[in-house]
Amino acid sequence: PTKVLVSGHGTYELEDGDEFLVEPSSGFSAVTEFCFNDEFCCTFHTSCSEPIVAGDQFGPFQILAGNDCKNDDPPTPNPINPQTRLPTPEPTRPPTSEPTMEPTPEPTRPPTPEPTSPPTPEPTSPRTLPCITGNVRIDDGNTVVDVEFNYPTLEPVPSDWVGLYPCDDANLDPPYNKEPFLWVYTCYSRVCRFEDRSTATGIGSFTIDDRTLPSYGSTATYKSLGKILTDQPGCYKILLNRIDGDSPPPYYGICEGNEIELTTSIIRNDSTPSPVNPTPAPVNPTPLPVNPTTAKVNPSLADACEVPSGGCSVCGEGKFVSAPDEIFIFPGSPFIPCGSLETAGLNGMISFDQCEFLPRYTTSFCS
């Protein structure tokens, strides 16, 4: 059997002589491609401007029935080169041999073994590695995914894009027939769908990061990496896809990448376990001075006596961040170091409405 990908309609596993039904939910596009595993494709003109009738043949595919486009008295040509599957021959049992008396063996000296040369390794296929890979890491307290792609032989176009799908979507029929949770063009930072075809080389890399995630992908079932980690952590599959006509899911799949784990276990843990035998405190510790000098809380605020005009303190009035390297986690938002959160508030990048409720979540690292 071989797999045949029908653009915009899914993948079919077929053998010579099999009959199969292509039944789109919203009609065919102007052109429909049937592509094999070896990248050979046959093209059907499926707009109603050109009738398709039973008996038409395109490459190894023959139309047997169907009447999506209205056509009065369509001709019924004879089948062209009908293919008949050959019958499977039944195995022939070998004749039963009559028992033969074995001759008395004479003692023979074993031959001297000749050195055996190592087997010649078979050449490795150039497609053994996936054309796209992803790697999860932590960058400055934020979960990011580094993506690399390399598929110049698969005719890349500017509208090619990368999607993150739950691994369980591979079990759908057909596989991955839902929208991805997160997607970006291979150019990442802009809408490059309508750029000149020559700008797509099929070789490159980018990093999916909530801090730089482009706004064009925030539609439908969109989730940021932070939202995925909070709402639906687990195994995800990286797919390289192509837009084809109206292109409802499942999309035209160029190739599948590797699986990645997006879970909260990859978040850096700064907690240090207590020693087994800690040094006991002195019986009579030295008392604190009556009027101790207050230490500066955040070096970035060493010279700041008040909140700048237009800014706000995420810790509340009169308080500042005391642990700038701690990570602030808020459901539905990217992870951010506490010092960076405070700087954003002082610079007016956080609205006053948000600043009013943030102090109830920041007490652990403010003073």
CSV table of C-alpha atoms in Angstrom, one decimal:
chain,number,residue,atom,x,y,z
A,1,PRO,CA,0.0,0.0,0.0
A,2,THR,CA,1.0,3.6,-0.5
A,3,LYS,CA,-0.2,6.9,1.0
A,4,VAL,CA,-1.9,9.4,-1.3
A,5,LEU,CA,-2.4,13.0,-0.1
A,6,VAL,CA,-5.4,14.8,-1.6
A,7,SER,CA,-4.9,18.5,-1.2
A,8,GLY,CA,-7.4,19.9,1.3
A,9,HIS,CA,-9.1,16.6,1.8
A,10,GLY,CA,-6.8,14.3,3.8
A,11,THR,CA,-4.6,11.3,3.3
A,12,TYR,CA,-5.7,7.9,1.9
A,13,GLU,CA,-3.8,4.6,2.1
A,14,LEU,CA,-4.4,2.8,-1.2
A,15,GLU,CA,-3.4,-0.3,-3.2
A,16,ASP,CA,-3.5,-0.8,-7.0
A,17,GLY,CA,-7.2,-1.2,-7.9
A,18,ASP,CA,-8.7,0.3,-4.7
A,19,GLU,CA,-11.8,2.5,-5.0
A,20,PHE,CA,-12.0,5.6,-2.7
A,21,LEU,CA,-14.4,8.5,-2.3
A,22,VAL,CA,-13.3,12.2,-2.1
A,23,GLU,CA,-16.2,14.1,-0.6
A,24,PRO,CA,-15.4,17.7,0.4
A,25,SER,CA,-17.6,19.4,2.9
A,26,SER,CA,-17.6,22.7,1.1
A,27,GLY,CA,-16.8,21.9,-2.6
A,28,PHE,CA,-13.6,21.5,-4.5
A,29,SER,CA,-11.1,24.3,-5.2
A,30,ALA,CA,-10.2,25.0,-8.8
A,31,VAL,CA,-7.3,22.5,-8.8
A,32,THR,CA,-7.0,19.4,-6.7
A,33,GLU,CA,-3.6,17.6,-6.4
A,34,PHE,CA,-3.1,13.8,-5.7
A,35,CYS,CA,0.5,13.4,-4.3
A,36,PHE,CA,2.4,10.2,-3.6
A,37,ASN,CA,5.1,9.6,-0.9
A,38,ASP,CA,7.8,10.1,-3.5
A,39,GLU,CA,6.4,13.6,-4.1
A,40,PHE,CA,5.0,12.7,-7.6
A,41,CYS,CA,1.7,14.5,-8.0
A,42,CYS,CA,-1.3,14.4,-10.5
A,43,THR,CA,-3.5,17.4,-10.9
A,44,PHE,CA,-7.3,17.4,-11.5
A,45,HIS,CA,-9.0,20.5,-12.8
A,46,THR,CA,-12.0,20.5,-10.4
A,47,SER,CA,-13.8,23.7,-11.2
A,48,CYS,CA,-17.2,23.5,-12.8
A,49,SER,CA,-15.9,25.4,-15.9
A,50,GLU,CA,-14.6,22.1,-17.1
A,51,PRO,CA,-16.8,19.0,-16.7
A,52,ILE,CA,-15.5,15.8,-15.1
A,53,VAL,CA,-17.3,12.6,-16.1
A,54,ALA,CA,-17.1,9.0,-15.3
A,55,GLY,CA,-14.3,7.4,-17.3
A,56,ASP,CA,-11.9,10.4,-17.2
A,57,GLN,CA,-8.4,9.4,-16.2
A,58,PHE,CA,-5.6,11.5,-14.7
A,59,GLY,CA,-2.4,9.5,-14.3
A,60,PRO,CA,-3.2,6.3,-12.3
A,61,PHE,CA,-6.6,7.7,-11.1
A,62,GLN,CA,-9.9,7.1,-12.9
A,63,ILE,CA,-13.2,8.7,-12.2
A,64,LEU,CA,-15.8,6.0,-11.5
A,65,ALA,CA,-18.8,8.0,-10.5
A,66,GLY,CA,-19.9,11.4,-9.2
A,67,ASN,CA,-21.9,14.4,-10.4
A,68,ASP,CA,-21.0,17.5,-8.3
A,69,CYS,CA,-21.1,19.8,-11.4
A,70,LYS,CA,-24.5,20.0,-13.1
A,71,ASN,CA,-24.2,18.9,-16.8
A,72,ASP,CA,-27.0,17.8,-19.1
A,73,ASP,CA,-26.5,14.4,-20.7
A,74,PRO,CA,-22.8,13.9,-19.8
A,75,PRO,CA,-21.1,11.5,-22.2
A,76,THR,CA,-20.1,8.1,-20.8
A,77,PRO,CA,-16.8,7.1,-22.4
A,78,ASN,CA,-15.5,3.6,-22.2
A,79,PRO,CA,-13.0,3.0,-19.4
A,80,ILE,CA,-9.5,3.9,-20.4
A,81,ASN,CA,-6.9,1.3,-19.5
A,82,PRO,CA,-8.9,-0.4,-16.8
A,83,GLN,CA,-6.6,-2.0,-14.3
A,84,THR,CA,-7.4,-5.5,-13.0
A,85,ARG,CA,-5.6,-6.9,-10.0
A,86,LEU,CA,-3.9,-10.1,-10.7
A,87,PRO,CA,-5.1,-13.1,-8.7
A,88,THR,CA,-2.9,-14.2,-5.9
A,89,PRO,CA,-1.3,-17.5,-6.8
A,90,GLU,CA,-1.8,-20.3,-4.3
A,91,PRO,CA,1.5,-21.7,-2.9
A,92,THR,CA,2.4,-25.1,-4.3
A,93,ARG,CA,3.5,-27.6,-1.7
A,94,PRO,CA,6.9,-29.2,-2.6
A,95,PRO,CA,6.8,-33.0,-3.3
A,96,THR,CA,7.4,-35.2,-0.3
A,97,SER,CA,10.9,-36.6,-0.6
A,98,GLU,CA,11.5,-40.3,0.1
A,99,PRO,CA,13.8,-41.0,3.0
A,100,THR,CA,17.3,-41.7,1.9
A,101,MET,CA,19.8,-43.4,4.0
A,102,GLU,CA,22.6,-41.1,5.0
A,103,PRO,CA,26.1,-42.2,4.1
A,104,THR,CA,28.5,-42.9,6.8
A,105,PRO,CA,30.5,-39.7,7.1
A,106,GLU,CA,34.3,-40.0,6.9
A,107,PRO,CA,36.2,-37.8,9.3
A,108,THR,CA,37.3,-34.6,7.6
A,109,ARG,CA,39.4,-31.8,8.8
A,110,PRO,CA,37.5,-28.5,9.1
A,111,PRO,CA,38.5,-26.0,6.5
A,112,THR,CA,40.6,-23.0,7.6
A,113,PRO,CA,38.1,-20.1,7.9
A,114,GLU,CA,38.9,-17.1,5.7
A,115,PRO,CA,38.6,-13.6,7.2
A,116,THR,CA,35.1,-12.2,6.7
A,117,SER,CA,35.0,-8.7,5.3
A,118,PRO,CA,32.6,-6.4,7.1
A,119,PRO,CA,29.3,-5.7,5.3
A,120,THR,CA,29.1,-2.7,3.1
A,121,PRO,CA,26.7,-0.2,4.7
A,122,GLU,CA,23.7,0.8,2.7
A,123,PRO,CA,23.5,4.4,1.7
A,124,THR,CA,21.4,6.6,4.0
A,125,SER,CA,18.4,8.2,2.5
A,126,PRO,CA,18.6,12.0,2.4
A,127,ARG,CA,15.1,12.2,3.9
A,128,THR,CA,15.9,10.3,7.1
A,129,LEU,CA,15.9,13.5,9.2
A,130,PRO,CA,12.7,15.5,9.5
A,131,CYS,CA,12.6,18.7,7.5
A,132,ILE,CA,11.5,20.6,10.7
A,133,THR,CA,12.6,20.2,14.3
A,134,GLY,CA,11.7,22.0,17.6
A,135,ASN,CA,13.5,22.4,20.9
A,136,VAL,CA,12.0,23.7,24.2
A,137,ARG,CA,14.1,25.8,26.5
A,138,ILE,CA,13.9,28.5,29.2
A,139,ASP,CA,15.1,32.0,28.2
A,140,ASP,CA,15.2,34.7,30.9
A,141,GLY,CA,12.4,32.9,32.8
A,142,ASN,CA,10.2,32.4,29.7
A,143,THR,CA,9.4,29.2,27.9
A,144,VAL,CA,10.4,29.4,24.2
A,145,VAL,CA,10.6,26.9,21.3
A,146,ASP,CA,13.5,27.1,18.9
A,147,VAL,CA,12.4,25.9,15.4
A,148,GLU,CA,14.7,24.9,12.5
A,149,PHE,CA,13.5,24.0,9.0
A,150,ASN,CA,15.3,22.6,5.9
A,151,TYR,CA,13.2,21.6,2.9
A,152,PRO,CA,14.5,23.4,-0.2
A,153,THR,CA,13.7,20.4,-2.4
A,154,LEU,CA,10.0,20.5,-1.6
A,155,GLU,CA,9.3,23.8,-3.5
A,156,PRO,CA,8.9,26.2,-0.5
A,157,VAL,CA,6.5,29.2,-0.8
A,158,PRO,CA,6.2,32.3,1.4
A,159,SER,CA,2.8,31.1,2.8
A,160,ASP,CA,4.3,27.9,4.4
A,161,TRP,CA,3.6,27.9,8.1
A,162,VAL,CA,4.4,26.0,11.3
A,163,GLY,CA,1.7,24.7,13.7
A,164,LEU,CA,1.8,23.2,17.2
A,165,TYR,CA,-0.8,20.3,17.5
A,166,PRO,CA,-1.6,18.1,20.5
A,167,CYS,CA,0.1,14.7,19.9
A,168,ASP,CA,-3.3,13.0,20.3
A,169,ASP,CA,-4.5,14.8,17.1
A,170,ALA,CA,-2.5,12.2,15.2
A,171,ASN,CA,-5.2,9.7,16.1
A,172,LEU,CA,-8.0,11.7,14.4
A,173,ASP,CA,-9.4,10.6,11.0
A,174,PRO,CA,-7.9,12.0,9.0
A,175,PRO,CA,-4.9,13.0,11.3
A,176,TYR,CA,-4.6,16.6,12.4
A,177,ASN,CA,-8.0,17.7,11.0
A,178,LYS,CA,-8.4,20.5,13.6
A,179,GLU,CA,-6.9,23.9,13.9
A,180,PRO,CA,-3.5,24.1,15.7
A,181,PHE,CA,-3.2,25.7,19.1
A,182,LEU,CA,-0.5,28.0,17.9
A,183,TRP,CA,0.9,28.8,14.4
A,184,VAL,CA,3.3,31.2,12.6
A,185,TYR,CA,4.6,31.7,9.1
A,186,THR,CA,8.1,30.4,8.4
A,187,CYS,CA,9.1,34.1,8.1
A,188,TYR,CA,7.7,34.5,11.7
A,189,SER,CA,7.6,38.2,12.2
A,190,ARG,CA,5.3,39.4,9.4
A,191,VAL,CA,2.5,38.3,7.1
A,192,CYS,CA,4.6,37.0,4.2
A,193,ARG,CA,1.9,35.0,2.5
A,194,PHE,CA,1.7,37.2,-0.6
A,195,GLU,CA,5.4,37.9,-1.0
A,196,ASP,CA,7.3,36.9,-4.1
A,197,ARG,CA,7.9,33.1,-4.3
A,198,SER,CA,11.7,33.7,-4.7
A,199,THR,CA,11.9,35.0,-1.1
A,200,ALA,CA,11.1,31.5,0.3
A,201,THR,CA,14.4,29.4,0.4
A,202,GLY,CA,13.0,26.6,2.6
A,203,ILE,CA,16.0,26.9,5.0
A,204,GLY,CA,15.9,28.9,8.2
A,205,SER,CA,15.1,29.1,11.9
A,206,PHE,CA,13.2,31.2,14.4
A,207,THR,CA,12.2,31.2,18.1
A,208,ILE,CA,8.5,31.0,19.2
A,209,ASP,CA,8.4,33.4,22.2
A,210,ASP,CA,5.4,35.0,23.8
A,211,ARG,CA,7.3,38.2,24.0
A,212,THR,CA,7.7,38.4,20.2
A,213,LEU,CA,4.7,36.4,19.0
A,214,PRO,CA,3.2,38.1,16.0
A,215,SER,CA,-0.4,39.3,16.3
A,216,TYR,CA,-1.6,37.7,12.9
A,217,GLY,CA,-1.8,34.2,14.5
A,218,SER,CA,-4.0,35.2,17.5
A,219,THR,CA,-7.3,33.9,16.0
A,220,ALA,CA,-9.5,30.8,16.2
A,221,THR,CA,-8.1,28.3,18.7
A,222,TYR,CA,-5.0,30.4,19.3
A,223,LYS,CA,-3.1,29.9,22.6
A,224,SER,CA,0.2,31.5,23.7
A,225,LEU,CA,2.9,29.2,25.1
A,226,GLY,CA,2.1,30.5,28.6
A,227,LYS,CA,-1.6,29.7,28.0
A,228,ILE,CA,-0.7,26.2,26.8
A,229,LEU,CA,1.5,25.6,29.9
A,230,THR,CA,-1.4,26.7,32.2
A,231,ASP,CA,-4.5,25.3,30.5
A,232,GLN,CA,-3.3,22.2,28.4
A,233,PRO,CA,0.3,21.2,29.1
A,234,GLY,CA,1.6,17.9,27.6
A,235,CYS,CA,2.9,16.5,24.3
A,236,TYR,CA,2.8,18.6,21.2
A,237,LYS,CA,3.7,17.8,17.5
A,238,ILE,CA,5.4,20.3,15.2
A,239,LEU,CA,4.0,20.3,11.7
A,240,LEU,CA,5.1,22.2,8.6
A,241,ASN,CA,2.0,23.0,6.5
A,242,ARG,CA,1.0,24.8,3.3
A,243,ILE,CA,-2.1,26.9,2.5
A,244,ASP,CA,-3.9,25.4,-0.5
A,245,GLY,CA,-7.0,27.3,-1.8
A,246,ASP,CA,-9.6,27.8,1.0
A,247,SER,CA,-7.6,25.3,2.9
A,248,PRO,CA,-9.8,24.1,5.8
A,249,PRO,CA,-8.2,21.6,8.2
A,250,PRO,CA,-6.6,19.2,7.6
A,251,TYR,CA,-4.1,21.4,5.8
A,252,TYR,CA,-1.7,20.3,3.1
A,253,GLY,CA,1.0,18.7,5.2
A,254,ILE,CA,4.6,19.2,3.9
A,255,CYS,CA,6.2,17.1,6.7
A,256,GLU,CA,5.9,16.2,10.4
A,257,GLY,CA,8.5,17.3,12.9
A,258,ASN,CA,9.4,15.9,16.3
A,259,GLU,CA,7.4,15.8,19.5
A,260,ILE,CA,8.0,18.3,22.3
A,261,GLU,CA,6.9,18.5,25.9
A,262,LEU,CA,5.3,21.7,27.1
A,263,THR,CA,4.8,21.3,30.8
A,264,THR,CA,5.4,23.4,33.9
A,265,SER,CA,8.2,21.0,34.9
A,266,ILE,CA,10.6,22.9,32.6
A,267,ILE,CA,10.2,26.0,34.7
A,268,ARG,CA,13.4,26.9,36.6
A,269,ASN,CA,13.1,26.1,40.3
A,270,ASP,CA,15.1,28.5,42.5
A,271,SER,CA,14.3,26.8,45.8
A,272,THR,CA,17.3,25.4,47.6
A,273,PRO,CA,16.8,22.5,50.0
A,274,SER,CA,17.7,23.0,53.7
A,275,PRO,CA,20.9,21.4,54.8
A,276,VAL,CA,20.6,18.1,56.7
A,277,ASN,CA,22.5,19.3,59.7
A,278,PRO,CA,22.1,23.1,59.8
A,279,THR,CA,24.3,25.2,62.0
A,280,PRO,CA,22.4,26.0,65.2
A,281,ALA,CA,21.7,29.6,66.0
A,282,PRO,CA,23.7,31.0,68.9
A,283,VAL,CA,22.1,30.9,72.3
A,284,ASN,CA,22.5,34.6,72.9
A,285,PRO,CA,22.4,36.2,69.4
A,286,THR,CA,23.6,39.8,69.0
A,287,PRO,CA,20.6,42.1,69.2
A,288,LEU,CA,19.7,44.2,66.2
A,289,PRO,CA,20.6,47.9,66.4
A,290,VAL,CA,17.8,50.1,67.7
A,291,ASN,CA,17.8,52.2,64.5
A,292,PRO,CA,19.0,50.0,61.7
A,293,THR,CA,19.8,51.5,58.3
A,294,THR,CA,17.3,50.4,55.7
A,295,ALA,CA,18.9,48.5,52.8
A,296,LYS,CA,18.1,49.5,49.2
A,297,VAL,CA,15.5,47.1,47.9
A,298,ASN,CA,16.2,47.1,44.1
A,299,PRO,CA,19.4,48.5,42.6
A,300,SER,CA,17.4,49.8,39.7
A,301,LEU,CA,15.5,52.0,42.2
A,302,ALA,CA,18.6,53.2,44.2
A,303,ASP,CA,18.1,56.8,43.1
A,304,ALA,CA,14.3,56.7,42.8
A,305,CYS,CA,12.4,58.3,45.6
A,306,GLU,CA,9.0,58.2,43.9
A,307,VAL,CA,7.1,56.5,41.1
A,308,PRO,CA,7.7,58.4,37.8
A,309,SER,CA,4.8,60.3,36.3
A,310,GLY,CA,2.7,58.0,34.1
A,311,GLY,CA,4.1,54.9,35.8
A,312,CYS,CA,2.9,52.7,38.7
A,313,SER,CA,4.3,50.3,41.3
A,314,VAL,CA,3.3,46.7,40.8
A,315,CYS,CA,3.9,46.2,44.6
A,316,GLY,CA,1.6,48.9,45.7
A,317,GLU,CA,2.1,52.4,47.1
A,318,GLY,CA,5.4,52.8,49.0
A,319,LYS,CA,6.6,49.3,48.1
A,320,PHE,CA,9.1,47.9,45.6
A,321,VAL,CA,10.4,44.6,44.3
A,322,SER,CA,12.9,43.0,46.8
A,323,ALA,CA,13.6,39.8,44.7
A,324,PRO,CA,14.0,41.0,41.0
A,325,ASP,CA,15.3,37.6,39.8
A,326,GLU,CA,12.2,35.7,41.0
A,327,ILE,CA,9.7,34.6,38.4
A,328,PHE,CA,6.2,36.1,38.4
A,329,ILE,CA,3.6,33.6,37.1
A,330,PHE,CA,0.0,34.7,36.4
A,331,PRO,CA,-2.5,32.4,34.6
A,332,GLY,CA,-2.8,33.2,30.9
A,333,SER,CA,0.3,35.4,30.8
A,334,PRO,CA,3.9,34.7,29.9
A,335,PHE,CA,6.4,34.1,32.8
A,336,ILE,CA,8.4,37.3,33.6
A,337,PRO,CA,11.1,38.1,36.1
A,338,CYS,CA,9.8,40.3,38.9
A,339,GLY,CA,12.4,43.0,38.2
A,340,SER,CA,11.2,43.2,34.6
A,341,LEU,CA,7.6,43.4,35.7
A,342,GLU,CA,8.4,46.3,38.0
A,343,THR,CA,10.3,48.1,35.3
A,344,ALA,CA,7.4,47.8,32.9
A,345,GLY,CA,5.1,49.3,35.6
A,346,LEU,CA,7.4,52.2,36.3
A,347,ASN,CA,7.7,53.0,32.6
A,348,GLY,CA,4.0,53.1,32.1
A,349,MET,CA,3.7,49.9,30.1
A,350,ILE,CA,1.1,48.5,32.6
A,351,SER,CA,-2.3,50.1,32.8
A,352,PHE,CA,-3.5,51.7,36.1
A,353,ASP,CA,-6.4,49.2,36.2
A,354,GLN,CA,-3.9,46.3,36.2
A,355,CYS,CA,-1.6,48.0,38.7
A,356,GLU,CA,-4.6,48.2,41.2
A,357,PHE,CA,-5.0,44.4,41.5
A,358,LEU,CA,-1.4,43.3,40.9
A,359,PRO,CA,-0.2,44.0,44.6
A,360,ARG,CA,-2.4,41.1,45.9
A,361,TYR,CA,-0.3,38.7,43.8
A,362,THR,CA,3.2,40.3,44.3
A,363,THR,CA,3.4,40.4,48.1
A,364,SER,CA,5.9,37.4,48.2
A,365,PHE,CA,8.7,39.4,46.5
A,366,CYS,CA,7.8,43.0,47.5
A,367,SER,CA,8.8,45.0,50.6
